[in-house]
Tab-separated table of C-alpha atoms in Angstrom:
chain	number	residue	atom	x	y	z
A	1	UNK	CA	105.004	97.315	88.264
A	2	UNK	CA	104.184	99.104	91.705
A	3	UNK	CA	105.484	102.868	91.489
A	4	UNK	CA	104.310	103.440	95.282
A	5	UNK	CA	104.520	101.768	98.759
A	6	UNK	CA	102.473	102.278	101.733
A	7	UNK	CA	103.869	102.314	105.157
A	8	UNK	CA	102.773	100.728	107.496
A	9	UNK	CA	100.929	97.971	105.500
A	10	UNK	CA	98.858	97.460	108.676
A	11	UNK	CA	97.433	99.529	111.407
A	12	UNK	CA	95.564	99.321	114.071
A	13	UNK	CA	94.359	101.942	116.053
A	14	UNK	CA	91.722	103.087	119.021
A	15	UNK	CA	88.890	104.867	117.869
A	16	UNK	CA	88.731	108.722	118.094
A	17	UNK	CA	93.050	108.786	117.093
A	18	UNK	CA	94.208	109.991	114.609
A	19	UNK	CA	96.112	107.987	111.682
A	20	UNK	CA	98.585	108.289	109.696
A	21	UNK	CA	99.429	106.212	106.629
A	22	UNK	CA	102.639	106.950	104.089
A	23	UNK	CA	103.224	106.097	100.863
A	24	UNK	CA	106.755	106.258	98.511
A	25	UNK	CA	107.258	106.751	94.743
A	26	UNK	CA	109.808	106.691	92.614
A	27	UNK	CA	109.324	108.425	89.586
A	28	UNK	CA	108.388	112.352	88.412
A	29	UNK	CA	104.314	112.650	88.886
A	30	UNK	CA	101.459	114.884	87.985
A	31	UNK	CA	99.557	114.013	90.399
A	32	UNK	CA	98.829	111.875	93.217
A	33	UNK	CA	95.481	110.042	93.914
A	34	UNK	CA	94.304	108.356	97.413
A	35	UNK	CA	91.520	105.845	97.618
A	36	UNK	CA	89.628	103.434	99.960
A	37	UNK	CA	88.197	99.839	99.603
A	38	UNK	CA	86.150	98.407	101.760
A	39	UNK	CA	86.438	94.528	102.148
A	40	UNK	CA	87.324	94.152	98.206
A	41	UNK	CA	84.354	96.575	96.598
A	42	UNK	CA	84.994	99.248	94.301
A	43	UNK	CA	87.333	102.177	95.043
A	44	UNK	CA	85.991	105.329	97.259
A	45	UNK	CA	88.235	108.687	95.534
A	46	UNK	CA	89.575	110.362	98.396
A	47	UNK	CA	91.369	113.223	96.940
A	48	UNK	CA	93.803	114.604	94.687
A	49	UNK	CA	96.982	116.811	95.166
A	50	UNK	CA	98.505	117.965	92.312
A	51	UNK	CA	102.488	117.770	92.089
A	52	UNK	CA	102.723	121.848	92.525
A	53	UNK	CA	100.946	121.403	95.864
A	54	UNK	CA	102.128	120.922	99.502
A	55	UNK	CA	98.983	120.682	101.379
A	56	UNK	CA	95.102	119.166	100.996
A	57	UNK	CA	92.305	119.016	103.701
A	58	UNK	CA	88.835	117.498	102.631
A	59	UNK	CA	86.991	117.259	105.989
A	60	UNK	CA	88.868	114.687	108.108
A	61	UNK	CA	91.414	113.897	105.802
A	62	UNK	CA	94.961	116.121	105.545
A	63	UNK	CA	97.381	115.264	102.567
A	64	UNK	CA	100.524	116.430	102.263
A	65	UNK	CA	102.822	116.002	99.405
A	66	UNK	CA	106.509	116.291	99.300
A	67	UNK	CA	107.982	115.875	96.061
A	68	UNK	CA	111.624	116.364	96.369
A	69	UNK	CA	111.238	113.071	98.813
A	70	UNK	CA	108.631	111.290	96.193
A	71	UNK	CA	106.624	110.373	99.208
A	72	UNK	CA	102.914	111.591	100.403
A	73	UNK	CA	100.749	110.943	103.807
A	74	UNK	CA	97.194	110.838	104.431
A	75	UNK	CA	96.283	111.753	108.010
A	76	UNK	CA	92.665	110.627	109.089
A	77	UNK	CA	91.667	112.646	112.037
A	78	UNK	CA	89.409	111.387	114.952
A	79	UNK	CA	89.392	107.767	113.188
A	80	UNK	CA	85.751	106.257	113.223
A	81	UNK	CA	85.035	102.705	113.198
A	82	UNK	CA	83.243	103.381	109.644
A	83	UNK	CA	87.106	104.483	108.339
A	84	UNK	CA	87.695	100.940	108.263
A	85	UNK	CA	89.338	99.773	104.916
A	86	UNK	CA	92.285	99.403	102.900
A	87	UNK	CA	94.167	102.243	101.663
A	88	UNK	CA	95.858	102.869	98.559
A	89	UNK	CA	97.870	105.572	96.795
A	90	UNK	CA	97.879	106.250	92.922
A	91	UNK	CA	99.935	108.062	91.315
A	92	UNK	CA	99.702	109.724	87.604
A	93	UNK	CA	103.107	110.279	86.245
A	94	UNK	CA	103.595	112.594	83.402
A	95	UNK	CA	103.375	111.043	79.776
A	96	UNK	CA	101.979	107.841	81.391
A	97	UNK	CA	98.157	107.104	80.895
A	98	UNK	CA	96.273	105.468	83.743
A	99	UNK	CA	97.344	105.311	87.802
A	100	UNK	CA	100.129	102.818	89.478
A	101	UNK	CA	98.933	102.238	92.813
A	102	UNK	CA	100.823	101.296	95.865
A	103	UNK	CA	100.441	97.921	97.907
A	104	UNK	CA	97.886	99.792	100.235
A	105	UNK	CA	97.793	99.938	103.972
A	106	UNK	CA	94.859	97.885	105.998
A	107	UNK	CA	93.304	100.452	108.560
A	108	UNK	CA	91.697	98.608	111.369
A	109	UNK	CA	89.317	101.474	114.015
A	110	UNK	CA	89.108	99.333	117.365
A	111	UNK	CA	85.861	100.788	118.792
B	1	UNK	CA	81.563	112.528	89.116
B	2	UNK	CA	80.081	110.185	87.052
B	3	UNK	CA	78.061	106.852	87.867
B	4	UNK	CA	80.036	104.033	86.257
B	5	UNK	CA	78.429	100.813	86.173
B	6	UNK	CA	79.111	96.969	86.013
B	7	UNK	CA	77.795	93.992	84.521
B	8	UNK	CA	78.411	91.247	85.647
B	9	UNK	CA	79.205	92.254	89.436
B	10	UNK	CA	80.599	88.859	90.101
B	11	UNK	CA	80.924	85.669	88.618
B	12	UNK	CA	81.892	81.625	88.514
B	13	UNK	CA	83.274	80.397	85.452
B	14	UNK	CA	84.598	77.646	84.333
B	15	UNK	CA	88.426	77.011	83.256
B	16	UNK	CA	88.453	77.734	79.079
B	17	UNK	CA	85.516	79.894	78.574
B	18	UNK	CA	85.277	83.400	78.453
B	19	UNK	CA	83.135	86.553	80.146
B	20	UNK	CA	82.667	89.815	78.873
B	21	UNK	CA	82.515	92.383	81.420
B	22	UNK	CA	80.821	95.656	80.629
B	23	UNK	CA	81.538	99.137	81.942
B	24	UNK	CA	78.995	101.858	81.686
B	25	UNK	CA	79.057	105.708	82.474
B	26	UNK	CA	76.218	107.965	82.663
B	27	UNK	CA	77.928	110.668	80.731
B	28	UNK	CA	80.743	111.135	78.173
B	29	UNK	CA	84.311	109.967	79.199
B	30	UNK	CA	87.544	110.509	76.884
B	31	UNK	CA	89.572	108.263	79.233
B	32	UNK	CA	88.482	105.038	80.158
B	33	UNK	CA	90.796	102.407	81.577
B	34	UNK	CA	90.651	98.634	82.847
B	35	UNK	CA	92.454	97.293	85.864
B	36	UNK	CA	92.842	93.808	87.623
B	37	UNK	CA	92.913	93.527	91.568
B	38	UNK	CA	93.741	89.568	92.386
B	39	UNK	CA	93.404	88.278	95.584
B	40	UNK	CA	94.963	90.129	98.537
B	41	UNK	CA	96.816	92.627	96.240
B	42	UNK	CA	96.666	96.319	94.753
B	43	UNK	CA	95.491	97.084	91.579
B	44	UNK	CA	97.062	96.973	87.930
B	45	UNK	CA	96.687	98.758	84.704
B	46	UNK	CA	95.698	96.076	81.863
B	47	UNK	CA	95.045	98.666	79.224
B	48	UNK	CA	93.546	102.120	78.259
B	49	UNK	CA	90.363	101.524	76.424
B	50	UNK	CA	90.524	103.867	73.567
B	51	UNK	CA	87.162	105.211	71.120
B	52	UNK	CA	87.522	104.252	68.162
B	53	UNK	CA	90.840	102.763	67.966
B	54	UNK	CA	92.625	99.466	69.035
B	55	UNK	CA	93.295	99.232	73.003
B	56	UNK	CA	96.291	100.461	74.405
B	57	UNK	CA	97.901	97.478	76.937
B	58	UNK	CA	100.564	97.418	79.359
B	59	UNK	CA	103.311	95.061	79.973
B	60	UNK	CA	102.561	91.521	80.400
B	61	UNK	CA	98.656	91.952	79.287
B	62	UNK	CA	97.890	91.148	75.636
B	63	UNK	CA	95.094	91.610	73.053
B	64	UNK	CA	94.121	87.919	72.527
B	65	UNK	CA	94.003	86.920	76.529
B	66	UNK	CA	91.719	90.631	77.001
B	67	UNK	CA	90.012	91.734	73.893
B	68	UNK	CA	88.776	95.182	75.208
B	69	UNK	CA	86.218	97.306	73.091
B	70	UNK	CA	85.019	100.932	73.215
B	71	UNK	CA	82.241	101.421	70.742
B	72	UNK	CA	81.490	105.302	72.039
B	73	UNK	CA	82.301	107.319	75.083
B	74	UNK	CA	80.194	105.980	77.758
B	75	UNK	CA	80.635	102.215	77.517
B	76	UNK	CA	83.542	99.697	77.239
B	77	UNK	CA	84.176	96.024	77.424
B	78	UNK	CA	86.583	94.128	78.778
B	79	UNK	CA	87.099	90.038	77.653
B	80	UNK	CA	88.667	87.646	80.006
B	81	UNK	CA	89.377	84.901	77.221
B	82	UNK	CA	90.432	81.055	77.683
B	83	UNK	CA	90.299	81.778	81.552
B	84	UNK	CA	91.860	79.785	83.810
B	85	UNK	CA	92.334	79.639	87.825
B	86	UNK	CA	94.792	82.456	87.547
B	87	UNK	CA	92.261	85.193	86.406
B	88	UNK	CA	90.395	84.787	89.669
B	89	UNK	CA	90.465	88.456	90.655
B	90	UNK	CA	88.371	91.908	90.243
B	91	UNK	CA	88.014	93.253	87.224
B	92	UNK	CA	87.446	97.158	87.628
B	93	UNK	CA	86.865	100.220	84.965
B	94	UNK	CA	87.305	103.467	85.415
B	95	UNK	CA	87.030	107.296	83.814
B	96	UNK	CA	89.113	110.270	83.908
B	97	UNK	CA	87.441	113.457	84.528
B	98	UNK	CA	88.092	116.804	83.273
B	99	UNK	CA	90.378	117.316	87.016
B	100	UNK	CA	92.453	114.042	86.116
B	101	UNK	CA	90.258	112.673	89.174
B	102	UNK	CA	90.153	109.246	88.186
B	103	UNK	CA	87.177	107.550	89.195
B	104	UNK	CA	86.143	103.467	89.795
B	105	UNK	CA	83.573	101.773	88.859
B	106	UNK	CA	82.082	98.765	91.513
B	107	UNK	CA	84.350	95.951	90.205
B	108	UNK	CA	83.282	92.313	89.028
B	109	UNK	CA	84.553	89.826	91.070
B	110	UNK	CA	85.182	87.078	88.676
B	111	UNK	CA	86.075	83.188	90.255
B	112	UNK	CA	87.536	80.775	87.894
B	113	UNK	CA	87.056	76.901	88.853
């Protein structure tokens, strides 16, 4: 079953903004994963915050985590037409082998 | 990370047979898992492939429909058995690292006529 949804499933966005994708859980985690696809190839591993963290930054990419509201947000800065892709949170809850992943958001960089 | 690898990286079968899909890393894994992505959708957990003992599955995946094996630490297989239209989707391994980074093989993209 999906632990995780991503909000908004779509966006659509000028090139050089920023954007901002959400996504929701429901259950205690250890840690929570983001990832890209590209037009249905493998998954890119964006980054991991850990459940005792707030705050990640990986080049253009900020993640924040807020566990007492089960929900995370990955902020692409200065989108590039390359960022292009579907999005998808994972998370790893405690006890639990292997990731649930969210529904995903579509990111679409208008040049 | 590690390179994970996958053979086949897409195929057409035909309703009732089978494919084997292999999963290959270029170092030694304890965690290696399997996951479906069908059409248009997110991805979910069939099973954690475990060395040296049976396959762990979740709900609503079982043992005779996806025979998984895991021989040693760096390669796995996962079966896709009696297929029909239905299993039309991407097939995709992947290994835990010593972080809990969780990393994905290419995916086989697997069409059932």
């Amino acid at each position: 079953s999906q632990q995780g949804e991503e909000d908004p499933q779509a966006l659509s966005i000028q090139e050089g903004e920023n954007a901002t994708m959400n996504c929701s859980y429901k259950t205690s985690i250890n840690n929570l994963q983001w990832y890209r696809q590209n037009s249905g190839r493998g998954l890119v591993h964006l980054i991991l915050i850990r459940s005792n963290e707030r705050e990640k930054h990986s080049g253009r990419l900020r993640v924040t985590l807020d566990t007492s509201k089960k929900s995370s947000s990955l902020l692409i800065t200065a989108s590039r037409a390359a960022d292009t892709a579907s999005y998808f949170c994972a998370t790893d809850v405690f006890r639990v082998r292997g990731l649930t992943f969210g529904k995903g958001t579509h990111l679409i960089i208008q040049p | 990370s590690a390179v994970i690898s996958q053979k086949p990286s897409r195929d057409i079968c035909q309703r009732g047979t089978s494919l084997t899909i292999q999963c290959q890393v270029d170092s030694q894994v304890t965690m290696m898992f399997w996951y479906r992505q069908q059409p248009g959708q997110s991805l979910t957990l069939i099973a954690t492939a475990n060395q040296g003992s049976e396959a762990t599955y979740e709900s609503g995946f079982v043992i005779d429909k996806f025979p998984i094996s895991r021989p040693n630490l760096t390669f796995s297989t996962l079966t896709v058995s009696n297929m029909s239209p239905e299993d039309s989707s991407i097939y995709l391994c992947s290994v835990e690292e010593d972080h809990n980074e969780q990393f994905f093989g290419p995916g086989t993209r697997l069409t059932v006529l």
